[in-house]
Amino acid sequence: MNSRARVDENSCSGHGDCVDVAPSIFRLDDDIAEVVADGPVELLIEAAEACPAAAISVVDADTGEQIFP
Ligand code: SF4
């Protein structure tokens, strides 16, 4: 399944754990994580679980249905 991450910019603290886990999906821009690509659901959930601020949610890229949390 192709999934899409969303970052709550008000919660993101910019330490980049998501970039460490999934550098193909996230990059830091002015200390806020930006989503640059869709990706496999397992990887996006791993990144979301690594986020200390719980700022990442994951949705189905096709339907928009929330997958995580
Ligand atoms: S891990 Fe979470 S808090 Fe840290 S940069 Fe990524 S989205 Fe922001």
CSV table of N, CA and C and ligand atoms in Angstrom, one decimal:
chain,number,residue,atom,x,y,z
A,1,MET,N,0.8,-1.2,0.0
A,1,MET,CA,0.0,0.0,0.0
A,1,MET,C,0.9,1.2,0.0
A,2,ASN,N,0.6,2.2,-0.8
A,2,ASN,CA,1.3,3.4,-0.8
A,2,ASN,C,0.7,4.4,0.2
A,3,SER,N,1.5,4.9,1.0
A,3,SER,CA,1.0,5.7,2.1
A,3,SER,C,1.6,7.1,2.1
A,4,ARG,N,1.0,8.0,2.8
A,4,ARG,CA,1.4,9.4,2.9
A,4,ARG,C,1.5,9.8,4.3
A,5,ALA,N,2.6,10.5,4.6
A,5,ALA,CA,2.8,11.0,6.0
A,5,ALA,C,2.3,12.5,6.0
A,6,ARG,N,1.8,12.8,7.2
A,6,ARG,CA,1.5,14.2,7.4
A,6,ARG,C,2.1,14.7,8.7
A,7,VAL,N,2.7,15.9,8.7
A,7,VAL,CA,3.4,16.4,9.8
A,7,VAL,C,2.6,17.6,10.4
A,8,ASP,N,2.3,17.5,11.7
A,8,ASP,CA,1.6,18.6,12.4
A,8,ASP,C,2.7,19.6,12.7
A,9,GLU,N,2.7,20.7,12.0
A,9,GLU,CA,3.8,21.7,12.1
A,9,GLU,C,3.8,22.3,13.5
A,10,ASN,N,2.6,22.4,14.1
A,10,ASN,CA,2.6,23.0,15.5
A,10,ASN,C,3.2,22.1,16.5
A,11,SER,N,3.3,20.8,16.2
A,11,SER,CA,3.9,19.8,17.2
A,11,SER,C,5.3,19.5,16.9
A,12,CYS,N,5.7,19.6,15.6
A,12,CYS,CA,7.1,19.2,15.2
A,12,CYS,C,8.1,20.1,16.0
A,13,SER,N,9.1,19.3,16.6
A,13,SER,CA,10.2,20.0,17.3
A,13,SER,C,11.5,20.0,16.5
A,14,GLY,N,11.5,19.5,15.3
A,14,GLY,CA,12.6,19.6,14.4
A,14,GLY,C,13.9,18.9,14.7
A,15,HIS,N,13.8,17.9,15.5
A,15,HIS,CA,15.1,17.2,15.8
A,15,HIS,C,15.5,16.2,14.7
A,16,GLY,N,14.6,15.8,13.8
A,16,GLY,CA,14.9,15.0,12.7
A,16,GLY,C,15.0,13.5,12.8
A,17,ASP,N,14.3,13.0,13.9
A,17,ASP,CA,14.3,11.5,14.0
A,17,ASP,C,13.6,10.9,12.8
A,18,CYS,N,12.6,11.6,12.3
A,18,CYS,CA,11.9,11.0,11.1
A,18,CYS,C,12.9,11.0,9.9
A,19,VAL,N,13.7,12.0,9.7
A,19,VAL,CA,14.7,12.0,8.6
A,19,VAL,C,15.7,10.9,8.8
A,20,ASP,N,16.1,10.6,10.0
A,20,ASP,CA,17.0,9.5,10.3
A,20,ASP,C,16.4,8.2,9.9
A,21,VAL,N,15.1,8.0,10.2
A,21,VAL,CA,14.4,6.7,9.9
A,21,VAL,C,14.1,6.6,8.4
A,22,ALA,N,13.7,7.7,7.8
A,22,ALA,CA,13.2,7.6,6.4
A,22,ALA,C,13.6,8.9,5.6
A,23,PRO,N,14.9,8.9,5.3
A,23,PRO,CA,15.5,10.1,4.6
A,23,PRO,C,14.9,10.3,3.2
A,24,SER,N,14.3,9.2,2.6
A,24,SER,CA,13.6,9.4,1.3
A,24,SER,C,12.3,10.0,1.4
A,25,ILE,N,11.7,10.1,2.6
A,25,ILE,CA,10.4,10.6,2.8
A,25,ILE,C,10.3,12.0,3.4
A,26,PHE,N,11.3,12.3,4.4
A,26,PHE,CA,11.2,13.5,5.1
A,26,PHE,C,12.5,14.3,4.9
A,27,ARG,N,12.4,15.6,5.0
A,27,ARG,CA,13.6,16.5,5.1
A,27,ARG,C,13.2,17.6,6.0
A,28,LEU,N,14.3,18.2,6.6
A,28,LEU,CA,14.1,19.3,7.5
A,28,LEU,C,14.2,20.6,6.7
A,29,ASP,N,13.2,21.5,6.9
A,29,ASP,CA,13.2,22.8,6.3
A,29,ASP,C,12.9,23.8,7.4
A,30,ASP,N,13.8,24.6,7.8
A,30,ASP,CA,13.6,25.6,8.9
A,30,ASP,C,13.2,24.9,10.1
A,31,ASP,N,13.8,23.7,10.5
A,31,ASP,CA,13.5,23.0,11.7
A,31,ASP,C,12.1,22.5,11.8
A,32,ILE,N,11.4,22.4,10.6
A,32,ILE,CA,10.1,21.7,10.5
A,32,ILE,C,10.3,20.6,9.5
A,33,ALA,N,9.8,19.4,9.8
A,33,ALA,CA,9.9,18.3,8.9
A,33,ALA,C,8.9,18.5,7.8
A,34,GLU,N,9.4,18.3,6.6
A,34,GLU,CA,8.6,18.4,5.4
A,34,GLU,C,8.5,17.0,4.7
A,35,VAL,N,7.3,16.6,4.2
A,35,VAL,CA,7.2,15.4,3.6
A,35,VAL,C,7.4,15.6,2.1
A,36,VAL,N,8.4,14.8,1.5
A,36,VAL,CA,8.8,15.0,0.1
A,36,VAL,C,8.3,13.8,-0.8
A,37,ALA,N,7.9,12.7,-0.2
A,37,ALA,CA,7.4,11.6,-1.0
A,37,ALA,C,6.5,10.7,-0.3
A,38,ASP,N,5.7,10.0,-1.0
A,38,ASP,CA,4.9,8.9,-0.4
A,38,ASP,C,5.8,7.7,-0.2
A,39,GLY,N,5.3,6.7,0.5
A,39,GLY,CA,6.2,5.5,0.7
A,39,GLY,C,5.5,4.3,1.3
A,40,PRO,N,6.2,3.3,1.5
A,40,PRO,CA,5.6,2.0,2.1
A,40,PRO,C,5.1,2.3,3.5
A,41,VAL,N,3.9,1.7,3.8
A,41,VAL,CA,3.3,2.0,5.1
A,41,VAL,C,4.2,1.6,6.3
A,42,GLU,N,4.9,0.5,6.2
A,42,GLU,CA,5.7,0.0,7.3
A,42,GLU,C,6.8,1.1,7.6
A,43,LEU,N,7.4,1.7,6.6
A,43,LEU,CA,8.4,2.7,6.8
A,43,LEU,C,7.8,4.0,7.4
A,44,LEU,N,6.7,4.4,7.0
A,44,LEU,CA,6.1,5.6,7.5
A,44,LEU,C,5.6,5.4,8.9
A,45,ILE,N,5.1,4.3,9.2
A,45,ILE,CA,4.7,4.0,10.6
A,45,ILE,C,5.9,4.0,11.5
A,46,GLU,N,7.0,3.4,11.0
A,46,GLU,CA,8.2,3.4,11.8
A,46,GLU,C,8.7,4.8,12.1
A,47,ALA,N,8.6,5.6,11.1
A,47,ALA,CA,9.0,7.0,11.3
A,47,ALA,C,8.1,7.7,12.3
A,48,ALA,N,6.8,7.5,12.2
A,48,ALA,CA,5.8,8.1,13.0
A,48,ALA,C,6.0,7.7,14.5
A,49,GLU,N,6.4,6.4,14.7
A,49,GLU,CA,6.6,5.9,16.0
A,49,GLU,C,7.9,6.5,16.6
A,50,ALA,N,8.8,6.8,15.7
A,50,ALA,CA,10.1,7.4,16.2
A,50,ALA,C,10.0,8.9,16.6
A,51,CYS,N,8.9,9.5,16.2
A,51,CYS,CA,8.8,11.0,16.4
A,51,CYS,C,8.5,11.2,17.9
A,52,PRO,N,9.4,11.9,18.6
A,52,PRO,CA,9.2,12.2,20.0
A,52,PRO,C,8.0,13.1,20.3
A,53,ALA,N,7.6,13.9,19.3
A,53,ALA,CA,6.5,14.8,19.5
A,53,ALA,C,5.1,14.3,19.0
A,54,ALA,N,5.1,13.0,18.5
A,54,ALA,CA,3.9,12.4,18.0
A,54,ALA,C,3.3,13.4,16.9
A,55,ALA,N,4.1,13.9,16.1
A,55,ALA,CA,3.6,14.9,15.1
A,55,ALA,C,3.3,14.3,13.8
A,56,ILE,N,3.6,13.0,13.6
A,56,ILE,CA,3.4,12.4,12.3
A,56,ILE,C,2.2,11.5,12.3
A,57,SER,N,1.3,11.7,11.4
A,57,SER,CA,0.2,10.7,11.1
A,57,SER,C,0.4,10.2,9.7
A,58,VAL,N,-0.2,9.0,9.5
A,58,VAL,CA,0.0,8.3,8.2
A,58,VAL,C,-1.4,8.0,7.6
A,59,VAL,N,-1.6,8.3,6.4
A,59,VAL,CA,-2.8,8.1,5.7
A,59,VAL,C,-2.6,7.2,4.4
A,60,ASP,N,-3.6,6.6,4.0
A,60,ASP,CA,-3.6,5.9,2.7
A,60,ASP,C,-3.5,7.0,1.6
A,61,ALA,N,-2.5,6.8,0.7
A,61,ALA,CA,-2.3,7.8,-0.3
A,61,ALA,C,-3.4,7.9,-1.3
A,62,ASP,N,-4.2,6.9,-1.5
A,62,ASP,CA,-5.2,6.9,-2.4
A,62,ASP,C,-6.6,7.4,-1.9
A,63,THR,N,-6.9,6.9,-0.7
A,63,THR,CA,-8.2,7.2,-0.1
A,63,THR,C,-8.2,8.2,0.9
A,64,GLY,N,-7.0,8.6,1.5
A,64,GLY,CA,-6.9,9.5,2.6
A,64,GLY,C,-7.3,9.0,3.9
A,65,GLU,N,-7.6,7.7,4.0
A,65,GLU,CA,-8.0,7.1,5.2
A,65,GLU,C,-6.9,7.0,6.2
A,66,GLN,N,-7.1,7.4,7.5
A,66,GLN,CA,-6.0,7.4,8.4
A,66,GLN,C,-5.7,6.0,8.8
A,67,ILE,N,-4.3,5.8,8.8
A,67,ILE,CA,-3.8,4.5,9.2
A,67,ILE,C,-3.1,4.5,10.5
A,68,PHE,N,-2.4,5.6,10.8
A,68,PHE,CA,-1.7,5.7,12.1
A,68,PHE,C,-1.8,7.2,12.5
A,69,PRO,N,-1.9,7.5,13.8
A,69,PRO,CA,-2.1,6.6,14.9
A,69,PRO,C,-3.6,6.1,14.9
B,1,SF4,S1,10.6,13.3,14.3
B,1,SF4,FE1,8.7,14.4,14.6
B,1,SF4,S2,9.4,16.3,15.8
B,1,SF4,FE2,11.2,15.4,14.9
B,1,SF4,S3,11.5,16.5,12.9
B,1,SF4,FE3,10.3,14.6,12.5
B,1,SF4,S4,8.1,15.2,12.6
B,1,SF4,FE4,9.3,16.8,13.6
